[in-house]
Short mmCIF file of N, CA, C and O and ligand atoms in Angstrom, two decimals:
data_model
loop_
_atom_site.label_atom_id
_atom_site.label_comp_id
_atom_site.label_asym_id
_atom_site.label_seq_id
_atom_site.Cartn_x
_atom_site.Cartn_y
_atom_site.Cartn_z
N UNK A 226 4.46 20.14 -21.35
CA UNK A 226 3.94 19.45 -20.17
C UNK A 226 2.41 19.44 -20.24
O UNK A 226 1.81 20.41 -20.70
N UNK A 227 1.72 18.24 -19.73
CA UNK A 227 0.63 18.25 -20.18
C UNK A 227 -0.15 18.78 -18.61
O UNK A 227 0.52 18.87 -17.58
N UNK A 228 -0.84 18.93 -18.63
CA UNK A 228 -2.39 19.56 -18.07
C UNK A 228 -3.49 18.70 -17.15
O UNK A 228 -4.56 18.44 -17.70
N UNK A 229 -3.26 18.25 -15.75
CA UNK A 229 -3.93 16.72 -15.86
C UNK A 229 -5.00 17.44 -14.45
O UNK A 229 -4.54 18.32 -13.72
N UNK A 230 -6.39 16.90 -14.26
CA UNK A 230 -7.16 17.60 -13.52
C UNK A 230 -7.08 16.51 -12.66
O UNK A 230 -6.96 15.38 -13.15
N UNK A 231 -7.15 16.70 -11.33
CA UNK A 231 -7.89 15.13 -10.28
C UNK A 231 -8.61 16.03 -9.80
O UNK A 231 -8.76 17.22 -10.06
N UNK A 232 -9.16 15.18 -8.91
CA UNK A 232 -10.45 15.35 -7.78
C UNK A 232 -9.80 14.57 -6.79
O UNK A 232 -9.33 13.44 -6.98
N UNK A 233 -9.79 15.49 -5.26
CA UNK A 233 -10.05 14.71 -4.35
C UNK A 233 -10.25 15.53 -3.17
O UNK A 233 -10.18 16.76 -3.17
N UNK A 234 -10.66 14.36 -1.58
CA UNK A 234 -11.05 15.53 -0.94
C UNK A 234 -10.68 16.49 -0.25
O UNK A 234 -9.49 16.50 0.06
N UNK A 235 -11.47 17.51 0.19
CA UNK A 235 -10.91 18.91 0.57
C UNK A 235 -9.98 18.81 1.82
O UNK A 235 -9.20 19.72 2.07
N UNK A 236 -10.08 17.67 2.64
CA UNK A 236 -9.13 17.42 3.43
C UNK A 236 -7.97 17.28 3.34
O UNK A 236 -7.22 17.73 4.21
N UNK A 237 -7.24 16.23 1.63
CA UNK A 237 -6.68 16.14 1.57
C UNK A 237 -5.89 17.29 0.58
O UNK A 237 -4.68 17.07 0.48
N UNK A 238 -6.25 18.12 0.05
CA UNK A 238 -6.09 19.24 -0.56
C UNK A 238 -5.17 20.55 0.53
O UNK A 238 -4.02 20.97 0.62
N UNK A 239 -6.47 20.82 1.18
CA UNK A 239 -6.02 21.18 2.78
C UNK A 239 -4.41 20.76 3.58
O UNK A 239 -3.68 21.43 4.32
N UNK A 240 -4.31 19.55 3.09
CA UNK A 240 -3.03 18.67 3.61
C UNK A 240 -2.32 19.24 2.83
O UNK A 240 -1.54 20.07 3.30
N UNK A 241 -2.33 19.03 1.50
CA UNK A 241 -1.25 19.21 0.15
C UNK A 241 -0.66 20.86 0.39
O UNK A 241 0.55 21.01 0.62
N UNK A 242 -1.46 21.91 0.34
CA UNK A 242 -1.26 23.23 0.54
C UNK A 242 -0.66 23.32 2.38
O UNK A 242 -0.38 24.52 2.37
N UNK A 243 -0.54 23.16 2.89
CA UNK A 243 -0.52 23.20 4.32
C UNK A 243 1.47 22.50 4.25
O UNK A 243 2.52 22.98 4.68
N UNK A 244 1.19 21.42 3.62
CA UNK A 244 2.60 20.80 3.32
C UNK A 244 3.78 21.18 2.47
O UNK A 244 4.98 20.91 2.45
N UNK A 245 2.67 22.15 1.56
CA UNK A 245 3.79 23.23 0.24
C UNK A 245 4.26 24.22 0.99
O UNK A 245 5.33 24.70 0.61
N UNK A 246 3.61 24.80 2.23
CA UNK A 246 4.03 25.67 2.79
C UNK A 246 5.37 25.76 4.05
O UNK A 246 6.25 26.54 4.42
N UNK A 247 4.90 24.55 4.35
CA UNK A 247 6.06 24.30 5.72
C UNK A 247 7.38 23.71 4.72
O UNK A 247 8.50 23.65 5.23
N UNK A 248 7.14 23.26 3.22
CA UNK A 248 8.47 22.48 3.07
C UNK A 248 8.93 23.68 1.84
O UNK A 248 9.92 23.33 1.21
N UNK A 249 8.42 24.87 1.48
CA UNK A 249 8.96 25.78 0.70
C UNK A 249 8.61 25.07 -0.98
O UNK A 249 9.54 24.83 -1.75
N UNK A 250 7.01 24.78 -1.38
CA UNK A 250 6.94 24.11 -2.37
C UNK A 250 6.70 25.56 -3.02
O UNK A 250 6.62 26.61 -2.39
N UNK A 251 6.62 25.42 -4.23
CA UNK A 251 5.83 26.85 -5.15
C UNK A 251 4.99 26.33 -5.14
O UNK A 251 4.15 27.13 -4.72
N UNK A 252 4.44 25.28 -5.36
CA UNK A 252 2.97 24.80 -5.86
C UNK A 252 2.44 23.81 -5.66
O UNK A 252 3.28 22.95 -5.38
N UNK A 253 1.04 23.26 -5.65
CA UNK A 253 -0.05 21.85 -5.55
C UNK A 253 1.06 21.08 -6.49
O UNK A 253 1.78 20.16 -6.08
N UNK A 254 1.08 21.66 -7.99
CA UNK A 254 2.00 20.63 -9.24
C UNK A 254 2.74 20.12 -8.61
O UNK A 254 2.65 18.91 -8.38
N UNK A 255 3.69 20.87 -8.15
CA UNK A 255 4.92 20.05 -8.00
C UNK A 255 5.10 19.22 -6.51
O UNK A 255 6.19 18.75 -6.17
N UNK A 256 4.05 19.12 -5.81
CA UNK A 256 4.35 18.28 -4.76
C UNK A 256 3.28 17.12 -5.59
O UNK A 256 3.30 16.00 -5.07
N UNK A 257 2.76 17.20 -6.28
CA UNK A 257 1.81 16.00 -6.87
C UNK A 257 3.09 15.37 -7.80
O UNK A 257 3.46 14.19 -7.78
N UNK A 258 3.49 16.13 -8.38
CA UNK A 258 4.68 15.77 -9.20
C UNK A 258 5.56 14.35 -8.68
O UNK A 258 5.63 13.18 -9.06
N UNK A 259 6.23 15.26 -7.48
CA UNK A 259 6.87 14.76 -6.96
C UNK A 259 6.48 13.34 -6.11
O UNK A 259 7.26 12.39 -6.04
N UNK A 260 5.35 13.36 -5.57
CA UNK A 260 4.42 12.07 -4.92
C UNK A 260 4.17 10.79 -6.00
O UNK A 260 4.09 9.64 -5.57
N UNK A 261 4.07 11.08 -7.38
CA UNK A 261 3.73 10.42 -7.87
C UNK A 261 4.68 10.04 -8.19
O UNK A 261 4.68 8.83 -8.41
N UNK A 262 6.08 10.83 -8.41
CA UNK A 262 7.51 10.28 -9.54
C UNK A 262 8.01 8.84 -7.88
O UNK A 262 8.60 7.79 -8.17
N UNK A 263 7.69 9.11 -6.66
CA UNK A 263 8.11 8.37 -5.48
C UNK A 263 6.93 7.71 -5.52
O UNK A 263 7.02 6.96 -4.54
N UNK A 264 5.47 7.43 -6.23
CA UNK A 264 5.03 6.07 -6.22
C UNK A 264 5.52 5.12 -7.37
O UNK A 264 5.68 3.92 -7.14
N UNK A 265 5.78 5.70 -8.69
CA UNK A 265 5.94 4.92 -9.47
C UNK A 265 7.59 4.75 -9.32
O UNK A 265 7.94 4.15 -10.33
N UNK A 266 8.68 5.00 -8.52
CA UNK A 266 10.05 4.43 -8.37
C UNK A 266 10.04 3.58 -7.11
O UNK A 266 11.18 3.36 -6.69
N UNK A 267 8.88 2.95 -6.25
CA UNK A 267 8.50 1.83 -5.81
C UNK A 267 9.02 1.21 -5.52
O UNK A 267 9.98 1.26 -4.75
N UNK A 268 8.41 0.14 -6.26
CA UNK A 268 8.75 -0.87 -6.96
C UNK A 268 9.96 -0.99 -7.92
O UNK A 268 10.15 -2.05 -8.50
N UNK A 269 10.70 -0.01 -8.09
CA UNK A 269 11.98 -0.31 -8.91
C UNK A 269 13.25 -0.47 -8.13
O UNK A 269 14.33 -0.10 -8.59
N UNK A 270 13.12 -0.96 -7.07
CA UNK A 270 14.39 -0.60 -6.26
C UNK A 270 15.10 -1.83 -6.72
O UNK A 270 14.88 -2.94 -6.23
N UNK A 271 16.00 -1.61 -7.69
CA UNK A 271 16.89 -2.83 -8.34
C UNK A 271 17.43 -3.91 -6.91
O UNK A 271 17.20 -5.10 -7.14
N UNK A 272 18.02 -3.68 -5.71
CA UNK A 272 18.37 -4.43 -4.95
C UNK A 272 16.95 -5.53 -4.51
O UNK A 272 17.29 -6.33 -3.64
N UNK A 273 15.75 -5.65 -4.87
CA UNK A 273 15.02 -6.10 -4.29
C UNK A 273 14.15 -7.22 -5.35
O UNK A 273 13.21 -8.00 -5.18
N UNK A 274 15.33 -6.70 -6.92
CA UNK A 274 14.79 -7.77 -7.97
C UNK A 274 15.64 -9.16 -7.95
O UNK A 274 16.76 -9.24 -7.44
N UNK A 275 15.01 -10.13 -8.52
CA UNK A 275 15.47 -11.32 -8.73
C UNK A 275 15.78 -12.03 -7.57
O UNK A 275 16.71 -12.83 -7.48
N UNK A 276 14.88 -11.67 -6.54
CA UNK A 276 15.21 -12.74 -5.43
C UNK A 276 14.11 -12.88 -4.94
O UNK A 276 13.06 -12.50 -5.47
N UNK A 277 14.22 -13.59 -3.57
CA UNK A 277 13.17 -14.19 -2.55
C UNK A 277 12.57 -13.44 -2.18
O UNK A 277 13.68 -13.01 -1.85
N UNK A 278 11.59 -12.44 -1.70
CA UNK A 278 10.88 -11.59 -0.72
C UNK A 278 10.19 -12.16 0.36
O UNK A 278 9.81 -13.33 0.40
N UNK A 279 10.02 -11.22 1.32
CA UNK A 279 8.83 -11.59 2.16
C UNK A 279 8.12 -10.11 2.60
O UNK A 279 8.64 -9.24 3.29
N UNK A 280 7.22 -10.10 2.18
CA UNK A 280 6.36 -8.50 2.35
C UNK A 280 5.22 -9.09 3.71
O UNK A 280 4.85 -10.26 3.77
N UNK A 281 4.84 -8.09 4.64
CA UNK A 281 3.83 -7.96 5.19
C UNK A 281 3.21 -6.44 4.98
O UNK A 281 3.72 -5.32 4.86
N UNK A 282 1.69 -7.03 5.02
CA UNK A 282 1.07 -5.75 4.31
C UNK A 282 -0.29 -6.13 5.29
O UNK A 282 -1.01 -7.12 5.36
N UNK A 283 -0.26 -4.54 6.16
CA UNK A 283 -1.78 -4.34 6.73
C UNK A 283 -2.69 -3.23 6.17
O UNK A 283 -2.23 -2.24 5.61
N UNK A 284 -4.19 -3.47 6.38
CA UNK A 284 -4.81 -2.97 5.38
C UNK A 284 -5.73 -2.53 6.74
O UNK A 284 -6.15 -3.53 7.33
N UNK A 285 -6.08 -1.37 7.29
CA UNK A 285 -7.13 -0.76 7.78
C UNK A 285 -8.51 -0.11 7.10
O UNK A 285 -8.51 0.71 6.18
N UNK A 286 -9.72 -0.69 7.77
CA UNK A 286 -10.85 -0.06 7.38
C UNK A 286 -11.80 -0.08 8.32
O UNK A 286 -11.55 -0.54 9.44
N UNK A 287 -13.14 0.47 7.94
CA UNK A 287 -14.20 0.55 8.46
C UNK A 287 -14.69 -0.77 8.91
O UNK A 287 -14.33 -1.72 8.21
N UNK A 288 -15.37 -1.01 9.86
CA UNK A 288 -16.40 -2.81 10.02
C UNK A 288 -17.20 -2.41 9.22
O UNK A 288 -17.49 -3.44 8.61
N UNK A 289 -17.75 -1.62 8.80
CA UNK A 289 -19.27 -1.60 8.01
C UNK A 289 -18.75 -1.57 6.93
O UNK A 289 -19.15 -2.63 6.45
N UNK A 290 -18.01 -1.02 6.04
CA UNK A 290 -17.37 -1.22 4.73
C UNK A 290 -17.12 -2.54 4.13
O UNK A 290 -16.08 -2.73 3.51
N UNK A 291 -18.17 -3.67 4.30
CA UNK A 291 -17.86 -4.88 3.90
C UNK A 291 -17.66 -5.01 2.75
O UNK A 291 -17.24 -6.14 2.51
N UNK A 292 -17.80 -4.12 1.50
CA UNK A 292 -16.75 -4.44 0.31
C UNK A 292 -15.31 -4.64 0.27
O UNK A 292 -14.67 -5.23 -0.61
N UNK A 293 -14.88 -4.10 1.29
CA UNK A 293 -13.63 -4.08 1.51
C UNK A 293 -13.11 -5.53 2.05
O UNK A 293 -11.98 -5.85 1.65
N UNK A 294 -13.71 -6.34 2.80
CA UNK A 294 -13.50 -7.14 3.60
C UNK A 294 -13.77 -8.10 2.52
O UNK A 294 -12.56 -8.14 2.30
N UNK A 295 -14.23 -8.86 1.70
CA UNK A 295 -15.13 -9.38 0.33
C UNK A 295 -13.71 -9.03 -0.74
O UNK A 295 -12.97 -9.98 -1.00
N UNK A 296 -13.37 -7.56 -1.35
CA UNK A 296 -12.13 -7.64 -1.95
C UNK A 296 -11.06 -8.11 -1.33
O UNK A 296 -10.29 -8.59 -2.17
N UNK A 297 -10.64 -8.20 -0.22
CA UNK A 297 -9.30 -9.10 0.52
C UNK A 297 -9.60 -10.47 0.10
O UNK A 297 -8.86 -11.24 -0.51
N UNK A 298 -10.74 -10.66 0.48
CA UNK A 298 -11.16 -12.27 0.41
C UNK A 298 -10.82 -12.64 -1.23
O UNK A 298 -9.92 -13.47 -1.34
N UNK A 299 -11.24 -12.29 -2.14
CA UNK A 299 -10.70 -12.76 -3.50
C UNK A 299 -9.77 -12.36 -3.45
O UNK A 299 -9.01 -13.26 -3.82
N UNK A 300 -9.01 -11.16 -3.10
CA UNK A 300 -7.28 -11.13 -3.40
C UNK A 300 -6.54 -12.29 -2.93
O UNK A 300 -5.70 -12.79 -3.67
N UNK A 301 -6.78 -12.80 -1.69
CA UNK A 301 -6.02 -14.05 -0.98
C UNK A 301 -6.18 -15.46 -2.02
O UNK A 301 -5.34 -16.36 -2.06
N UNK A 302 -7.66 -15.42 -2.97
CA UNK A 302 -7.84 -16.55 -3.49
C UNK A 302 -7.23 -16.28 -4.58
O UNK A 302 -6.75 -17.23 -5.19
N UNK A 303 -7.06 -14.88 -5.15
CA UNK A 303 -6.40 -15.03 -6.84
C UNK A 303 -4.92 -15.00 -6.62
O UNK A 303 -4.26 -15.15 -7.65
N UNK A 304 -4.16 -14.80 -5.32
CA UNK A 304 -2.82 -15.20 -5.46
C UNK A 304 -2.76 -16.15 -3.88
O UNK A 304 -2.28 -15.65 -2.86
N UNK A 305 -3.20 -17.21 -3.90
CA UNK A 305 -3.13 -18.28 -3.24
C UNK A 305 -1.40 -18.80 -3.35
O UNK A 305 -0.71 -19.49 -2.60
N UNK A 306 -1.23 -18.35 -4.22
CA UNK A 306 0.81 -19.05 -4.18
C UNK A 306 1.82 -17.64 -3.37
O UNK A 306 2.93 -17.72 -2.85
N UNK A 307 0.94 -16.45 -3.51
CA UNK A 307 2.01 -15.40 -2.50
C UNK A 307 1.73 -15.67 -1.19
O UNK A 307 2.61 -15.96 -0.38
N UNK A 308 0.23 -15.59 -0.83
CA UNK A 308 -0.52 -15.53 0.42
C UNK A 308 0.30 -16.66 1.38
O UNK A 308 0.11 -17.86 1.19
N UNK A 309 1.09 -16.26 2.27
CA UNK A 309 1.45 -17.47 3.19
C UNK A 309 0.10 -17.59 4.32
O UNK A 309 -0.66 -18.50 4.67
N UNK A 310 0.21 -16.68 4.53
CA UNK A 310 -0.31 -16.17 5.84
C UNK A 310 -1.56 -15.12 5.96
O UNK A 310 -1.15 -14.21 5.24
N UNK A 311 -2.74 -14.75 6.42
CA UNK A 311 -3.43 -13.83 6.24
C UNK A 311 -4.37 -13.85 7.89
O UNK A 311 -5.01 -14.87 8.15
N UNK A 312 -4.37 -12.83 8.75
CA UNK A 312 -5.78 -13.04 9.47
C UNK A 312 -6.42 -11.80 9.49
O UNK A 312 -6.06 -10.79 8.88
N UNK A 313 -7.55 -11.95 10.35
CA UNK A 313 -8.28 -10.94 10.17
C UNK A 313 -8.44 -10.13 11.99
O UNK A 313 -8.82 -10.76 12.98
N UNK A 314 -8.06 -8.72 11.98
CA UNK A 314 -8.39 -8.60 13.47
C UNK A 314 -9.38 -7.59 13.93
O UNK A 314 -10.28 -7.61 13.09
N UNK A 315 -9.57 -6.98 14.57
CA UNK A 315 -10.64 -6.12 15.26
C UNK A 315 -9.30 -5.01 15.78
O UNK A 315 -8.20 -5.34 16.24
N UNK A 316 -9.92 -3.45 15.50
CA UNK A 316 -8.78 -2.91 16.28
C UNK A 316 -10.06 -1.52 16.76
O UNK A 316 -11.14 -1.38 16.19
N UNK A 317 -9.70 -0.91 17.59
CA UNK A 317 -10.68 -0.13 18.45
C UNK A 317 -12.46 -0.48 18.33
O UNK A 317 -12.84 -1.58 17.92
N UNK A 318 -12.93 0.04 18.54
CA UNK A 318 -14.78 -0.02 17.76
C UNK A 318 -15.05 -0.44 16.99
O UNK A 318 -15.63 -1.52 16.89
N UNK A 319 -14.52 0.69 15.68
CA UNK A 319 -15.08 0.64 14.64
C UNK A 319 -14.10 0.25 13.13
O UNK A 319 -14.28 0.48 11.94
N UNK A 320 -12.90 -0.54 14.02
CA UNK A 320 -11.81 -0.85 12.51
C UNK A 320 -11.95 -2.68 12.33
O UNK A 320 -12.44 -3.35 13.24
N UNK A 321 -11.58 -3.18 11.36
CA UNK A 321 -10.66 -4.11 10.47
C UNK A 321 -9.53 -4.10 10.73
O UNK A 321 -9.07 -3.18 11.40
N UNK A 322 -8.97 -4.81 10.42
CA UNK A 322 -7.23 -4.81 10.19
C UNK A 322 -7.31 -6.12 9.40
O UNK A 322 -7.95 -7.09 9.81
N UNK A 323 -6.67 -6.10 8.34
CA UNK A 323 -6.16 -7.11 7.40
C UNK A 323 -4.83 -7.55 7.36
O UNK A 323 -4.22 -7.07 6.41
N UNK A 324 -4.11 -8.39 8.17
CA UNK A 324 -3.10 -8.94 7.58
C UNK A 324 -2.36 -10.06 6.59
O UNK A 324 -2.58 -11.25 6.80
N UNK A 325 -1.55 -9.68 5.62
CA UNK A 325 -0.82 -10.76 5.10
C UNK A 325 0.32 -10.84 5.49
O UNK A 325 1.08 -10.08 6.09
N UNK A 326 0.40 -11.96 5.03
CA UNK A 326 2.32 -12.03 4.91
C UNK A 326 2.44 -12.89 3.57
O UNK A 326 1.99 -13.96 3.18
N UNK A 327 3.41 -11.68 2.96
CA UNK A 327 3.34 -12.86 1.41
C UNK A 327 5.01 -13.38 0.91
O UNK A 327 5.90 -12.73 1.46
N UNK A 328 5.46 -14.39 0.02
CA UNK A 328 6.50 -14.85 -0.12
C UNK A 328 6.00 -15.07 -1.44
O UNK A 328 5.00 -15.63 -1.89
N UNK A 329 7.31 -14.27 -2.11
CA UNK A 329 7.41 -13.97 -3.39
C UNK A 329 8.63 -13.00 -3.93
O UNK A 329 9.65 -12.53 -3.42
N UNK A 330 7.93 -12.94 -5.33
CA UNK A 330 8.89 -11.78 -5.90
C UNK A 330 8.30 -10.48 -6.20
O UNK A 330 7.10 -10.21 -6.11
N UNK A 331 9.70 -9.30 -6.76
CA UNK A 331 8.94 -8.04 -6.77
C UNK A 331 7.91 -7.83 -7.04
O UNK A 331 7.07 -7.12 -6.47
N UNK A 332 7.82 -8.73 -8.43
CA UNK A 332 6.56 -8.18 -9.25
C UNK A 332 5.47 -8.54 -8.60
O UNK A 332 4.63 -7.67 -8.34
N UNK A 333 5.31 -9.58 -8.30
CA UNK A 333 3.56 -10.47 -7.82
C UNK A 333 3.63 -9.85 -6.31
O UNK A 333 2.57 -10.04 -5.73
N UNK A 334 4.64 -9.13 -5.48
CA UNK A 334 4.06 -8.09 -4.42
C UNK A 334 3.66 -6.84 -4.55
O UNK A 334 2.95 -6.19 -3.79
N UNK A 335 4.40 -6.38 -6.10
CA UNK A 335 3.70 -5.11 -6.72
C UNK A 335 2.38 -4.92 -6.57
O UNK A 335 1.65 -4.11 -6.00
N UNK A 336 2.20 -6.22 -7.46
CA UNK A 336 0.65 -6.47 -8.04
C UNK A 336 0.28 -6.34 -6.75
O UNK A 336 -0.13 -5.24 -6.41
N UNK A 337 0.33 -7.22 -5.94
CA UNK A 337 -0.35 -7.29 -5.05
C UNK A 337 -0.85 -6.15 -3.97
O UNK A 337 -1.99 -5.96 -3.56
N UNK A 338 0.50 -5.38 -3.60
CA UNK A 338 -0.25 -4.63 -3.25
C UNK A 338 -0.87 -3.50 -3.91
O UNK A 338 -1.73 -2.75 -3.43
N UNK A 339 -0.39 -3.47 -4.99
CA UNK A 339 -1.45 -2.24 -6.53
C UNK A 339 -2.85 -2.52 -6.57
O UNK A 339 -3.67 -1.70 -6.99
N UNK A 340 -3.20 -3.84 -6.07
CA UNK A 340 -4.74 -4.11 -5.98
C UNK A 340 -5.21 -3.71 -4.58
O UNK A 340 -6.40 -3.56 -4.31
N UNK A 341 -4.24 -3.54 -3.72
CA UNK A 341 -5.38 -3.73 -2.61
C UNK A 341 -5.10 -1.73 -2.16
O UNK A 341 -5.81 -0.99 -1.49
N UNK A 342 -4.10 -1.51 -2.72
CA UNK A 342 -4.58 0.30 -2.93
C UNK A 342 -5.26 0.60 -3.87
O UNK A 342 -5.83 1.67 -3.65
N UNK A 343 -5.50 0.17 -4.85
CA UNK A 343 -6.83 0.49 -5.77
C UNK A 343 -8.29 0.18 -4.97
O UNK A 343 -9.42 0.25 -5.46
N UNK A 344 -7.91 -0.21 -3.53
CA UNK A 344 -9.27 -0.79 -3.13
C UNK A 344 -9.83 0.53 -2.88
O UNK A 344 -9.32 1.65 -2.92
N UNK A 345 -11.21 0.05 -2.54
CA UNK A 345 -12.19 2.05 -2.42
C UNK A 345 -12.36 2.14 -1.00
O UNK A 345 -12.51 0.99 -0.61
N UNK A 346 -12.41 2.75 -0.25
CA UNK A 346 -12.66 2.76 1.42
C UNK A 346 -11.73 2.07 2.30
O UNK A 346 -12.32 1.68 3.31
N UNK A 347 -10.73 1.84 2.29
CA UNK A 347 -9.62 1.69 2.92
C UNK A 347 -9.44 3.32 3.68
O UNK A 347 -9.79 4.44 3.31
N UNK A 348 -8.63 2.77 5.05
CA UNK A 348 -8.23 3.82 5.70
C UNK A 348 -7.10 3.59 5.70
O UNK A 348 -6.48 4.65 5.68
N UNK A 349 -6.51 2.82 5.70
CA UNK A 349 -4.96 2.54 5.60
C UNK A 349 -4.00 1.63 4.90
O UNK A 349 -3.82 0.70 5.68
N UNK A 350 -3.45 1.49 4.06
CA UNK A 350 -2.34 0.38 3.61
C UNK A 350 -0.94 0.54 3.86
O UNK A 350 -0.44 1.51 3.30
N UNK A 351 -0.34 -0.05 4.42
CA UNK A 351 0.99 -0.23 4.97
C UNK A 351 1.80 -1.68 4.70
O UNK A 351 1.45 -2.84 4.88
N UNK A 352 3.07 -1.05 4.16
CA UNK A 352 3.44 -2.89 3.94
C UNK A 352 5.29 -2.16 3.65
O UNK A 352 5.90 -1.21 3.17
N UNK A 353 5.48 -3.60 4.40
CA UNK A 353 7.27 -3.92 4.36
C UNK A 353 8.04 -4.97 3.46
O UNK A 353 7.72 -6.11 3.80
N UNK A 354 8.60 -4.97 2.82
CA UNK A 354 9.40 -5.82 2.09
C UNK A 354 10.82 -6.28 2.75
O UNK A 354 11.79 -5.52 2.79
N UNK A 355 10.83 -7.23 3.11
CA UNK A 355 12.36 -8.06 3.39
C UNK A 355 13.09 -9.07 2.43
O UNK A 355 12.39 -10.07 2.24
N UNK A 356 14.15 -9.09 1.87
CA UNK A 356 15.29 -10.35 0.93
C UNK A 356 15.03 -11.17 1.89
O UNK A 356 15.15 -10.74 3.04
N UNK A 357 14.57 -12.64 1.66
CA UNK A 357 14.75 -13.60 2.82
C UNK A 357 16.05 -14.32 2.70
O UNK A 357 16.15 -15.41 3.27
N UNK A 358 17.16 -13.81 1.95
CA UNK A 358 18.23 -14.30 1.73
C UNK A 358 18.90 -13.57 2.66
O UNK A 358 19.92 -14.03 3.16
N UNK A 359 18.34 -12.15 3.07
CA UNK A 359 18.94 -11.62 4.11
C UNK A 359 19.03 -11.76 5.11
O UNK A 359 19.93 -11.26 5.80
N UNK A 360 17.85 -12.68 5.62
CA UNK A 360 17.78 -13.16 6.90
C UNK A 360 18.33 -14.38 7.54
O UNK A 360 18.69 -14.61 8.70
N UNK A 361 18.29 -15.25 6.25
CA UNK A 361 19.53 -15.98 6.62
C UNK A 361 20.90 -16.09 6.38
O UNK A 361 21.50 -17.17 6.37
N UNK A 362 21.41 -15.00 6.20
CA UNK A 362 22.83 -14.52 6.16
C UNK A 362 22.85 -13.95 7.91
O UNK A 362 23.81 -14.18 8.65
N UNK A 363 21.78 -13.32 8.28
CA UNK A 363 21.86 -12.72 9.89
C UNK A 363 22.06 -14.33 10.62
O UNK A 363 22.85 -14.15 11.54
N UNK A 364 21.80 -15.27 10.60
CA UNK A 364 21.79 -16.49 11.58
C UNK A 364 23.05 -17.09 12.06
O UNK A 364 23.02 -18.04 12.84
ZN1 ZN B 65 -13.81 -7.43 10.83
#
């Protein structure tokens, strides 16, 4: 097994140890372990390949963090064929809120949202996936 160092902050460290303890972890490893083996099985949820999707995905940040606001803006233009839908809102003082709504498939919502969690200063990303074949089977 290999040996892998991160960095991050003491808050969230604080979290990690605090969370090994209440759920009976032995260790930082293995809840990193485990976080990462449940990001990268994702996107594999076989029931959700080869069909229609519809994902909505909100993105919280800072108002002053206008890089953030600038990377949405080219994400919407480099997948102009997922993007149905996108606005922009105000939420207490000092937030953003980014919404999409995209129509597509697994992969190009992967991507999609793999870019906008690679974004830097985000406070939040949240997003749902629906079969739109499922929804009209409900009608
Ligand atoms: Zn704004």
């Amino acid at each position: 097994m290999g040996v892998v160092s991160i960095s991050m902050p003491d808050e969230l460290e604080e979290r990690i140890d605090e969370f090994g303890e209440d759920h009976g972890y032995t260790g930082r490893s293995e809840i990193v372990r485990e976080a990462v083996r449940n990001l990268l099985n994702e996107f594999e949820d076989k029931r959700l390949e080869d069909r229609d999707l519809m994902a909505i995905v909100t993105v919280l940040f800072d108002f002053e963090t206008t890089s953030v606001e600038e990377k949405m803006m080219h994400l919407r233009h480099d997948h102009e064929e997922l993007v149905v839908s996108n606005f922009h809102s105000h939420v207490g003082n000092h937030y953003c809120m980014e919404l999409f709504v995209l129509e597509g498939q697994l992969e190009e919502i992967s991507t999609f949202v793999g870019k906008i969690r690679a974004t830097k200063d985000t406070v939040s990303v949240d997003y749902s996936v629906h079969p739109v074949d499922d929804i009209s089977l409900l009608s």
